[in-house]
Coordinates of C-alpha atoms and ligand atoms in Angstrom, one line a residue:
M1 CA 141.4 93.5 12.2
R2 CA 141.3 97.1 11.0
V3 CA 138.3 97.0 8.4
L4 CA 137.5 99.5 5.8
V5 CA 133.7 99.6 5.4
S6 CA 132.6 101.2 2.2
G7 CA 129.1 102.6 2.3
G8 CA 129.4 102.4 6.1
A9 CA 127.0 105.3 6.6
G10 CA 124.2 103.4 4.7
Y11 CA 121.5 101.1 6.1
I12 CA 123.3 97.8 6.2
G13 CA 126.7 99.3 6.5
S14 CA 126.0 101.4 9.6
H15 CA 124.6 98.4 11.6
T16 CA 127.6 96.4 10.4
V17 CA 129.9 99.2 11.7
L18 CA 128.4 98.6 15.2
A19 CA 128.7 94.9 15.0
L20 CA 132.3 95.1 14.0
I21 CA 133.2 97.4 16.8
E22 CA 131.3 95.1 19.4
A23 CA 133.3 92.2 18.0
G24 CA 136.5 94.0 18.8
H25 CA 137.5 95.2 15.4
D26 CA 138.7 98.6 14.4
I27 CA 137.0 100.2 11.5
L28 CA 137.1 103.1 9.2
V29 CA 134.3 104.2 6.8
V30 CA 134.4 105.4 3.1
D31 CA 131.1 107.0 2.0
D32 CA 130.3 109.6 -0.5
F33 CA 126.9 110.4 1.3
S34 CA 125.0 110.2 -2.1
N35 CA 122.4 108.1 -0.3
A36 CA 123.1 108.6 3.3
K37 CA 123.0 111.6 5.8
P38 CA 126.2 112.6 7.7
T39 CA 124.1 112.8 10.9
V40 CA 124.3 108.9 11.1
V41 CA 127.8 109.2 12.0
G42 CA 127.2 111.0 15.3
R43 CA 124.5 108.4 16.2
L44 CA 127.0 105.5 15.6
E45 CA 129.5 107.4 17.8
A46 CA 126.9 107.8 20.5
L47 CA 126.0 104.1 20.3
S48 CA 129.5 102.8 20.2
G49 CA 131.3 105.3 22.4
R50 CA 134.0 105.6 19.8
H51 CA 135.2 108.0 17.2
I52 CA 134.2 106.7 13.7
P53 CA 136.9 107.9 11.2
V54 CA 135.0 108.8 8.0
H55 CA 136.4 109.5 4.5
A56 CA 134.0 111.2 2.3
F57 CA 134.6 110.5 -1.3
D58 CA 133.5 108.5 -4.3
L59 CA 135.2 105.3 -4.7
T60 CA 135.1 105.3 -8.4
D61 CA 137.9 108.0 -8.0
A62 CA 140.8 105.6 -8.3
D63 CA 143.4 108.1 -7.1
K64 CA 141.5 109.0 -3.9
T65 CA 140.9 105.3 -3.2
S66 CA 144.7 104.6 -3.7
H67 CA 145.6 107.5 -1.5
L68 CA 143.4 106.1 1.3
F69 CA 145.3 102.8 1.2
D70 CA 148.6 104.7 1.1
T71 CA 147.8 106.6 4.3
E72 CA 145.8 104.1 6.5
T73 CA 146.4 100.6 7.8
I74 CA 143.7 98.2 6.2
D75 CA 143.6 94.6 6.9
A76 CA 140.2 93.7 5.2
V77 CA 137.5 95.4 3.3
I78 CA 133.6 95.0 3.6
H79 CA 132.2 96.6 0.3
F80 CA 128.6 97.9 0.7
A81 CA 128.8 101.0 -1.5
G82 CA 126.7 101.1 -4.6
Y83 CA 123.5 102.1 -6.1
K84 CA 120.7 99.8 -5.2
A85 CA 117.3 100.8 -6.7
V86 CA 116.0 98.2 -9.2
G87 CA 113.6 100.8 -11.1
E88 CA 116.1 103.6 -11.3
S89 CA 118.6 101.0 -12.7
V90 CA 116.3 100.3 -15.7
A91 CA 116.0 104.1 -16.4
K92 CA 119.8 104.8 -15.9
P93 CA 121.7 101.6 -16.7
L94 CA 124.9 103.2 -17.5
S95 CA 125.0 105.1 -14.2
Y96 CA 124.6 101.7 -12.4
Y97 CA 127.3 99.9 -14.3
E98 CA 129.7 102.8 -14.1
N99 CA 129.2 103.4 -10.4
N100 CA 128.8 99.8 -9.1
L101 CA 131.5 98.2 -11.2
G102 CA 133.8 101.3 -11.1
S103 CA 133.9 101.4 -7.3
T104 CA 134.8 97.8 -7.3
F105 CA 137.5 98.3 -9.7
S106 CA 139.3 101.0 -7.9
L107 CA 138.9 99.1 -4.5
V108 CA 140.3 95.8 -5.8
R109 CA 143.1 97.5 -7.6
A110 CA 144.2 99.4 -4.4
M111 CA 143.8 96.1 -2.4
Q112 CA 146.1 94.4 -4.8
R113 CA 148.7 97.2 -4.6
H114 CA 148.7 97.0 -0.8
G115 CA 148.5 93.4 -0.4
V116 CA 145.1 93.4 1.2
H117 CA 143.6 90.0 0.5
K118 CA 140.3 89.8 2.5
L119 CA 137.1 91.3 1.0
V120 CA 133.5 90.7 2.0
F121 CA 131.2 91.8 -0.8
S122 CA 127.6 92.8 -0.5
S123 CA 125.7 90.8 -3.1
S124 CA 122.1 89.9 -3.3
A125 CA 119.6 87.0 -3.9
T126 CA 118.8 89.0 -7.1
V127 CA 121.6 86.9 -8.6
Y128 CA 119.3 83.9 -8.6
G129 CA 117.3 85.8 -11.2
T130 CA 113.7 84.2 -11.4
D131 CA 114.8 81.1 -9.5
Q132 CA 114.8 82.6 -5.9
A133 CA 112.7 79.9 -4.0
A134 CA 114.8 77.7 -1.5
A135 CA 117.8 79.1 -3.2
T136 CA 121.2 77.2 -2.7
E137 CA 124.5 78.9 -3.5
D138 CA 125.4 76.5 -6.5
R139 CA 122.4 77.6 -8.7
P140 CA 123.4 79.6 -12.0
T141 CA 123.4 83.3 -11.6
F142 CA 121.7 85.7 -13.8
A143 CA 119.7 88.9 -13.5
T144 CA 116.4 90.5 -14.8
N145 CA 117.5 94.3 -14.5
P146 CA 120.6 96.4 -14.6
Y147 CA 121.0 96.5 -10.9
G148 CA 121.0 92.8 -10.6
W149 CA 123.4 92.5 -13.5
T150 CA 125.8 94.7 -11.7
K151 CA 125.8 92.2 -8.7
V152 CA 126.1 89.2 -11.1
M153 CA 129.1 91.0 -12.9
Q154 CA 130.8 92.1 -9.7
E155 CA 130.7 88.6 -8.4
Q156 CA 132.2 87.3 -11.7
I157 CA 134.9 89.9 -11.6
L158 CA 135.8 88.9 -8.0
R159 CA 135.9 85.2 -8.9
D160 CA 138.3 85.9 -11.8
V161 CA 140.5 88.1 -9.7
A162 CA 140.6 85.5 -7.0
A163 CA 141.4 82.7 -9.6
A164 CA 144.4 84.9 -10.6
D165 CA 145.6 85.5 -7.0
P166 CA 145.2 82.4 -4.8
D167 CA 146.0 84.4 -1.8
S168 CA 142.6 86.1 -2.2
R169 CA 139.9 85.5 0.4
F170 CA 136.7 86.9 -0.9
A171 CA 133.2 86.4 0.6
L172 CA 130.2 86.8 -1.7
L173 CA 127.2 87.4 0.6
R174 CA 123.9 87.1 -1.0
Y175 CA 121.4 88.9 1.1
F176 CA 117.6 88.2 1.0
N177 CA 115.4 91.1 2.4
P178 CA 117.1 93.1 5.1
V179 CA 114.7 94.9 7.4
G180 CA 114.5 96.1 11.0
A181 CA 116.7 98.7 12.8
H182 CA 118.9 98.8 15.9
P183 CA 116.7 98.3 19.1
S184 CA 117.8 101.8 20.3
G185 CA 115.6 103.2 17.5
T186 CA 118.3 105.8 16.7
I187 CA 119.7 104.2 13.5
G188 CA 117.6 102.6 10.7
E189 CA 116.6 102.6 7.0
D190 CA 116.1 106.1 5.6
P191 CA 115.0 106.0 2.0
S192 CA 115.7 109.3 0.3
D193 CA 112.6 109.0 -1.9
V194 CA 109.4 107.1 -2.0
P195 CA 110.3 103.7 -0.7
N196 CA 110.6 100.9 -3.3
N197 CA 110.7 98.2 -0.7
L198 CA 107.8 96.9 1.5
M199 CA 108.9 97.3 5.0
P200 CA 109.9 101.0 4.8
Y201 CA 106.7 101.6 2.8
I202 CA 104.6 100.1 5.6
A203 CA 106.5 102.1 8.2
Q204 CA 105.9 105.3 6.4
V205 CA 102.2 104.5 6.2
A206 CA 102.1 103.8 9.9
V207 CA 103.8 107.1 10.6
G208 CA 101.3 109.0 8.4
R209 CA 103.8 109.9 5.5
R210 CA 101.8 107.7 3.0
E211 CA 98.2 107.2 2.8
K212 CA 98.1 103.4 2.3
L213 CA 100.0 100.4 1.3
Q214 CA 99.5 99.0 -2.2
V215 CA 99.8 95.4 -2.4
F216 CA 101.2 94.3 -5.6
G217 CA 99.1 91.3 -6.6
D218 CA 97.2 88.7 -4.6
D219 CA 97.0 86.1 -7.2
Y220 CA 100.4 84.4 -6.8
D221 CA 100.6 80.8 -6.0
T222 CA 101.5 81.4 -2.3
V223 CA 100.0 81.0 1.1
D224 CA 97.6 83.9 0.6
G225 CA 98.2 85.0 -3.0
T226 CA 100.7 87.8 -2.1
G227 CA 104.4 87.7 -2.7
V228 CA 106.6 85.8 -0.3
R229 CA 110.1 87.0 0.8
D230 CA 112.7 86.0 3.4
Y231 CA 112.9 89.0 5.6
I232 CA 116.1 89.1 7.7
H233 CA 116.7 91.5 10.7
V234 CA 119.6 93.9 9.8
E235 CA 121.3 93.0 13.1
D236 CA 121.3 89.3 12.1
L237 CA 122.7 90.3 8.7
A238 CA 125.4 92.5 10.3
A239 CA 126.4 89.5 12.4
G240 CA 126.6 87.5 9.2
H241 CA 129.3 89.9 8.0
V242 CA 131.4 89.6 11.2
A243 CA 131.1 85.7 10.9
A244 CA 132.2 85.8 7.3
L245 CA 135.0 88.1 7.8
E246 CA 136.4 85.8 10.6
A247 CA 135.7 82.8 8.4
L248 CA 138.0 84.3 5.8
E249 CA 140.9 84.0 8.3
R250 CA 140.4 80.2 8.5
T251 CA 139.4 79.1 5.0
E252 CA 141.8 78.1 2.2
E253 CA 139.1 78.9 -0.5
P254 CA 139.9 82.0 -2.6
V255 CA 136.1 82.6 -3.0
S256 CA 133.3 81.6 -0.8
T257 CA 129.6 82.2 -1.3
W258 CA 127.0 82.4 1.4
N259 CA 123.3 83.1 1.4
L260 CA 122.2 85.3 4.3
G261 CA 118.6 84.7 5.1
T262 CA 116.4 83.0 7.6
G263 CA 115.1 80.2 5.4
R264 CA 111.6 81.2 6.1
G265 CA 109.1 83.1 3.8
T266 CA 106.7 85.7 4.9
S267 CA 103.9 87.0 2.6
V268 CA 103.1 90.7 2.1
L269 CA 99.9 90.4 4.1
E270 CA 101.7 88.4 6.9
L271 CA 104.3 91.2 7.2
L272 CA 101.6 93.9 7.1
H273 CA 99.7 92.2 10.0
A274 CA 102.9 91.7 12.0
F275 CA 103.5 95.4 11.6
E276 CA 100.0 96.2 12.7
R277 CA 100.7 94.2 15.9
A278 CA 103.8 96.3 16.5
V279 CA 102.0 99.5 16.1
G280 CA 98.8 98.4 17.8
R281 CA 96.3 99.5 15.2
E282 CA 95.2 98.4 11.6
L283 CA 96.9 99.9 8.6
P284 CA 95.2 100.8 5.3
Y285 CA 96.0 98.9 2.2
E286 CA 94.6 98.1 -1.3
V287 CA 95.4 95.3 -3.6
V288 CA 96.6 96.4 -7.0
A289 CA 98.2 94.8 -10.1
R290 CA 101.5 92.7 -9.9
R291 CA 104.6 94.6 -10.1
A292 CA 106.6 93.9 -13.3
G293 CA 109.6 91.7 -12.8
D294 CA 108.5 90.3 -9.3
V295 CA 108.9 86.6 -8.5
A296 CA 106.2 84.9 -6.4
A297 CA 108.6 83.6 -3.8
S298 CA 112.1 84.2 -2.8
Y299 CA 113.7 82.6 0.3
A300 CA 117.2 81.2 1.2
D301 CA 118.6 77.9 2.0
P302 CA 120.9 79.3 4.6
S303 CA 122.3 75.9 5.5
K304 CA 125.8 76.4 3.9
A305 CA 126.2 79.7 6.0
N306 CA 124.8 78.0 9.1
A307 CA 127.4 75.3 8.9
E308 CA 130.5 77.0 7.6
L309 CA 130.0 80.3 9.5
G310 CA 128.5 79.1 12.7
W311 CA 126.0 81.8 12.3
R312 CA 122.3 81.7 12.3
T313 CA 119.5 84.2 12.5
V314 CA 117.8 84.7 15.8
K315 CA 115.3 87.6 15.3
T316 CA 111.6 87.0 14.6
V317 CA 109.4 88.9 12.1
D318 CA 107.6 90.4 15.1
E319 CA 111.0 91.8 16.4
M320 CA 111.8 93.1 12.9
C321 CA 108.5 95.0 12.9
A322 CA 108.9 96.3 16.4
D323 CA 112.4 97.5 15.8
T324 CA 111.4 99.2 12.5
W325 CA 108.6 100.9 14.2
R326 CA 110.7 102.1 17.1
W327 CA 113.1 103.8 14.5
Q328 CA 110.2 105.1 12.3
S329 CA 108.1 106.5 15.1
Q330 CA 111.2 108.2 16.8
N331 CA 112.4 109.5 13.4
P332 CA 109.3 110.1 11.3
D333 CA 111.2 112.1 8.8
G334 CA 114.4 109.9 8.9
Y335 CA 117.8 111.3 9.8
P336 CA 117.9 115.1 10.3
D337 CA 120.0 117.0 7.7
Ligands
UDP1 N1 105.4 94.9 -2.2 C1 104.2 95.4 -2.3 N2 103.9 96.7 -2.1 C2 104.9 97.7 -2.1 C3 106.3 97.2 -2.1 C4 106.5 95.8 -2.3 O1 103.1 94.7 -2.3 O2 104.7 99.0 -2.0 C5 105.7 93.6 -2.4 C6 106.4 93.1 -3.5 O3 105.6 92.8 -4.7 C7 107.1 91.8 -3.1 C8 107.3 92.1 -1.5 O4 106.3 93.2 -1.3 O5 106.2 90.6 -3.2 C9 108.8 92.6 -1.3 O6 109.0 93.6 -2.1 P1 110.5 94.3 -1.9 O7 110.5 95.4 -3.0 O8 110.5 94.9 -0.5 O9 111.6 93.2 -2.1 P2 112.0 92.4 -3.3 O10 110.8 92.3 -4.3 O11 113.1 93.1 -4.1 O12 112.5 91.1 -2.8

């Protein structure tokens, strides 16, 4: 298949580009580089040995999106592009709704005009709201912040579009907590600001860019009192996208929903200690107050994806930390400009 990867220069997008090429697919990328550095493209070309065609524009521009479909052969779309910072979404809700919904509108419009039926959508466990422990796909969806609502709304929009066009083959992929990096250490997560997420924060402490980790609460009802999450290696996640895309060729369902997680929970302190093993020394931390809006535990029930996609995660938490550390230590300041 020739697959359009929106947000293909981003963290999950870039790893998925490689997985698609390795699986024998042809790809093209659209990315506006609002939260990605163009230098990632050369690294993807070095790793894959292939030219990566990149279209640099904002998908909310419906005319440019339509023109892309007029001029390129596209068999399927994987849609990663979107704003993703929870805190920022609370401060700038309108930007989040405009950007995340707007890009989906112009993409799906262009797909309809050109008879493209296959779409894999980048959703999140955030659609389970406060009910994220052992989550199964049939739970009701809701959100606790504007970012989460954009995911809930985009899922609903895609379900409605698919109901009106039974030829649709849409996959809604609910990611748990993507971490890790390509084992080469040449591509990885590169937050443009202070990291909001735990793993990149720990990695920046380890490399000396931050003084110490702040652990947000140790009085949850969990194994050691700290928050529990289902960390999934980005390469397992990328493989899940390839499996979902291929499943869309077989299924008769207009919409399929799959959790992509390991099914195992890891606490903040367990992840910190795993990272210390990867680095070979202790890392400084302090326990502070809980972060507003956090749930105690979030982990997938991945059995539907395991059964229907023939996919399962293979990488351990220690591998996630070792690969993150290789990326961070080789690129202390992230991608060069
Ligand atoms: N966390 C933390 N310190 C940080 C960032 C995160 O203690 O600097 C905790 C957070 O409270 C949660 C877990 O680490 O229990 C994962 O947080 P992250 O933001 O990575 O993922 P999410 O909460 O969105 O699942």
